[in-house]
PDB file of C-alpha atoms in Angstrom:
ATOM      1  CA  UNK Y  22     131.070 104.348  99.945  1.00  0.00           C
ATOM      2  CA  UNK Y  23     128.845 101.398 100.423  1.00  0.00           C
ATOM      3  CA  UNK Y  24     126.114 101.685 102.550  1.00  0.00           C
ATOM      4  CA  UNK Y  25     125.188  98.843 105.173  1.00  0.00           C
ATOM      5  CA  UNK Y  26     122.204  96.866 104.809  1.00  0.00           C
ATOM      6  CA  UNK Y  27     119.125  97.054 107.625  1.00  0.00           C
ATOM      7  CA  UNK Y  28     117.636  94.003 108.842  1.00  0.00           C
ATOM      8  CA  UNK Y  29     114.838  95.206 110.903  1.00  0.00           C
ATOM      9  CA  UNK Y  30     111.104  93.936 112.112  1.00  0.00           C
ATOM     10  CA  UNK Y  31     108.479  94.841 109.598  1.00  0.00           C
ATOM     11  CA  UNK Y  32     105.947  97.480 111.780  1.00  0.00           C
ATOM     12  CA  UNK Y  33     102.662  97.004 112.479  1.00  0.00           C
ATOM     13  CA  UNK Y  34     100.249  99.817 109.689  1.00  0.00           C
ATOM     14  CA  UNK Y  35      99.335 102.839 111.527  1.00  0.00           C
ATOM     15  CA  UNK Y  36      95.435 102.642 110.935  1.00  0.00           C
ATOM     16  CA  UNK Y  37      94.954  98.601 111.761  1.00  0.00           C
ATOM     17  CA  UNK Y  38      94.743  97.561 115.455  1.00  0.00           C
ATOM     18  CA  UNK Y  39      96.182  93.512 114.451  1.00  0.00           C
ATOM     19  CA  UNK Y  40      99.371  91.847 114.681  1.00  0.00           C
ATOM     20  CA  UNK Y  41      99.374  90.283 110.900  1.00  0.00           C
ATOM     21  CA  UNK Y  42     102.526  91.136 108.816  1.00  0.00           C
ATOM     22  CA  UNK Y  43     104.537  91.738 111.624  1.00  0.00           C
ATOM     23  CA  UNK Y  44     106.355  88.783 112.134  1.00  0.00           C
ATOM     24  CA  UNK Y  45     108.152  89.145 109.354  1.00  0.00           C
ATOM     25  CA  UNK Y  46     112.179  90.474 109.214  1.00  0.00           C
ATOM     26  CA  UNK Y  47     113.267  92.592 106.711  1.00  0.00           C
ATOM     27  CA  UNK Y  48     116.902  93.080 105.155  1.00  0.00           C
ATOM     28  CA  UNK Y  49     116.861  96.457 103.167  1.00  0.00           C
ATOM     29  CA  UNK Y  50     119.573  97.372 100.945  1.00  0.00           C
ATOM     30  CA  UNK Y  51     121.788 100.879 101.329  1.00  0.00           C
ATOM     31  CA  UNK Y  52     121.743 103.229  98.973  1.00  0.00           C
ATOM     32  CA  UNK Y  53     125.260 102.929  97.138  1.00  0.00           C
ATOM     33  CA  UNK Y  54     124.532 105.010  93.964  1.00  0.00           C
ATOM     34  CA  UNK Y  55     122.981 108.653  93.980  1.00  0.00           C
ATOM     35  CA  UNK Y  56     119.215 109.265  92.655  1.00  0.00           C
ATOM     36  CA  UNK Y  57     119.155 111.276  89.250  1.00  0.00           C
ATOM     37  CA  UNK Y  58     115.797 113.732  88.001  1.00  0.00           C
ATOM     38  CA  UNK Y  59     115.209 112.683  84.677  1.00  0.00           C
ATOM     39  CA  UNK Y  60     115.142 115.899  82.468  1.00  0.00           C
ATOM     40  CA  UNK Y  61     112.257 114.929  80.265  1.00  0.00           C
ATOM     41  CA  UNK Y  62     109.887 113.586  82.831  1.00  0.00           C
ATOM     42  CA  UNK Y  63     110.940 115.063  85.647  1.00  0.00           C
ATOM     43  CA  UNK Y  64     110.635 111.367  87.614  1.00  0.00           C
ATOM     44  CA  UNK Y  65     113.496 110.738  90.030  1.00  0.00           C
ATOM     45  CA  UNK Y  66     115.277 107.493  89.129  1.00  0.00           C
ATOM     46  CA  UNK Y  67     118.449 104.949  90.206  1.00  0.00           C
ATOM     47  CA  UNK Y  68     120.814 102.614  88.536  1.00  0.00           C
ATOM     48  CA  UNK Y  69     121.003 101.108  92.136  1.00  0.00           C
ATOM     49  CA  UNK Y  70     118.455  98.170  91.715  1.00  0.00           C
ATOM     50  CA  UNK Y  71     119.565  96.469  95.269  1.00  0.00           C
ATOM     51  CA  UNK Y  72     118.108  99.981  97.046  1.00  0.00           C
ATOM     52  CA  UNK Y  73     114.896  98.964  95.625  1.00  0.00           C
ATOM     53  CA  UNK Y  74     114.896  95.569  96.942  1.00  0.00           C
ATOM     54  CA  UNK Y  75     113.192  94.311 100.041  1.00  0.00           C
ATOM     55  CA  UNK Y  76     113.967  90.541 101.073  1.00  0.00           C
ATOM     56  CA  UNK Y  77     111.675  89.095 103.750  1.00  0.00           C
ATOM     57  CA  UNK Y  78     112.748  86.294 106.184  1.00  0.00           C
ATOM     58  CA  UNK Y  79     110.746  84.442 108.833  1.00  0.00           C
ATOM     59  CA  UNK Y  80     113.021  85.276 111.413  1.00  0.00           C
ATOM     60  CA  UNK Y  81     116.121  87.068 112.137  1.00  0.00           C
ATOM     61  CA  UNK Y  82     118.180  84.544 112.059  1.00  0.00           C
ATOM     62  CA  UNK Y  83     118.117  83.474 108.195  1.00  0.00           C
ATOM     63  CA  UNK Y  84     118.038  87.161 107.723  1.00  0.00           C
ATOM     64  CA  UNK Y  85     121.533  87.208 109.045  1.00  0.00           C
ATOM     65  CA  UNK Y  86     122.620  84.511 107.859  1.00  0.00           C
ATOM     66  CA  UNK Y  87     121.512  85.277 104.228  1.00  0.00           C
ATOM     67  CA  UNK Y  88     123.543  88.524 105.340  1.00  0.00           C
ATOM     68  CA  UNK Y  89     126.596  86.576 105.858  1.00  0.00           C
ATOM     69  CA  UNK Y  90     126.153  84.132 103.173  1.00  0.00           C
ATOM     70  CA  UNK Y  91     126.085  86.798 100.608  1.00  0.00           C
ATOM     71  CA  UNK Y  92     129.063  89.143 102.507  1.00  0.00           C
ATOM     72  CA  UNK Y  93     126.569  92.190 102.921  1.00  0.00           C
ATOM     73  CA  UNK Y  94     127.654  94.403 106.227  1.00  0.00           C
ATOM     74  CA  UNK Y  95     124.280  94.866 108.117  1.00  0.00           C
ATOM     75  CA  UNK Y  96     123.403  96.601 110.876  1.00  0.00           C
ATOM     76  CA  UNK Y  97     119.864  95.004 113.374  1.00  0.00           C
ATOM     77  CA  UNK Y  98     117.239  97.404 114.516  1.00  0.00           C
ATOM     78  CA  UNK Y  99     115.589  95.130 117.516  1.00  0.00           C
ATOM     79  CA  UNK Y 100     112.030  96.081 117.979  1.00  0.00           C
ATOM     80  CA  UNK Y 101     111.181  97.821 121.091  1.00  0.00           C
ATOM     81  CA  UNK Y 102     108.938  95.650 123.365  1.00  0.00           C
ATOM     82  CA  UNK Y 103     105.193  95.908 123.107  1.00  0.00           C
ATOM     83  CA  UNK Y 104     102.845  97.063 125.354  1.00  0.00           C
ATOM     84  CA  UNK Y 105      99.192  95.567 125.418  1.00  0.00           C
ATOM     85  CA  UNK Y 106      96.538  97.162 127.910  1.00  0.00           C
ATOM     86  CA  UNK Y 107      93.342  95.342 127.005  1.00  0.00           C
ATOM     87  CA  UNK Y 108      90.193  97.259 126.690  1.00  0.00           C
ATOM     88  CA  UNK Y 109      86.317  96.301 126.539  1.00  0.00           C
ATOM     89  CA  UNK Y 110      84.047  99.166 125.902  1.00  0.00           C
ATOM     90  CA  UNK Y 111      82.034  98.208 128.798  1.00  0.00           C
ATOM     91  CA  UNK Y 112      84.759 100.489 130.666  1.00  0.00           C
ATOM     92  CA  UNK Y 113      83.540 103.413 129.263  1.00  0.00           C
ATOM     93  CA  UNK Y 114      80.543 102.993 131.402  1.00  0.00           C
ATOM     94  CA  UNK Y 115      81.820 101.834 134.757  1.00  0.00           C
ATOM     95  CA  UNK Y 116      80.831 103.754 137.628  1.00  0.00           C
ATOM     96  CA  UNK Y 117      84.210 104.444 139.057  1.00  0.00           C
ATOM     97  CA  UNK Y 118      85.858 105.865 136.095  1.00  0.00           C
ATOM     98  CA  UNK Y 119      88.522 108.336 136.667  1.00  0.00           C
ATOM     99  CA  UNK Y 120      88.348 110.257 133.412  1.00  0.00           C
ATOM    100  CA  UNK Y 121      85.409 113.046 132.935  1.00  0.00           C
ATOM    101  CA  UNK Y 122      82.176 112.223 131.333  1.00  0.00           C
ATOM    102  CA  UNK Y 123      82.878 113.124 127.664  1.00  0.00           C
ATOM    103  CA  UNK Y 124      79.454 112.195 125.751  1.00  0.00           C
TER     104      UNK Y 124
END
């Protein structure tokens, strides 16, 4: 069974606040081979290089079409939309804050 390839928005890290390195796309491959334990080391290994793979595009488009080109079925996770509230730490300090006095 061959599984489909994910073309998907590369995240933003969980402990930086920017945007860099997210407006990349990424195509991963599917696993199509099962993962062995190697009886001497103990290390869990693959003959199925294209699982290891991650191609990067500048946009969705070429991803797909790179997709196409090369006959790989894919499947697109869109990124949920983005939220920004902007903050200044001189709210912490307003008079008519809502929250409790914490410090």
């Amino acid at each position: 069974m061959l599984m489909r390839a994910r073309i998907y928005r590369q995240s933003k890290p969980a402990g930086q606040s920017g945007q860099a390195m997210t407006h990349t796309w990424v195509l991963d491959y599917g696993q199509n081979r099962p993962r062995h334990v190697d009886s001497l080391m103990g290390w869990t290994g693959s003959t199925d290089t294209p699982s290891q793979l991650q191609l990067q595009f500048p946009d969705q488009n070429s991803a797909i079409a790179y997709a196409t080109a090369q006959g790989i079925a894919y499947d697109i996770e869109i990124p949920a939309p983005r939220h920004r509230r902007p903050k200044a730490y001189a709210d912490n300090f307003r008079y008519d804050r809502i929250q409790n006095w914490t410090h």
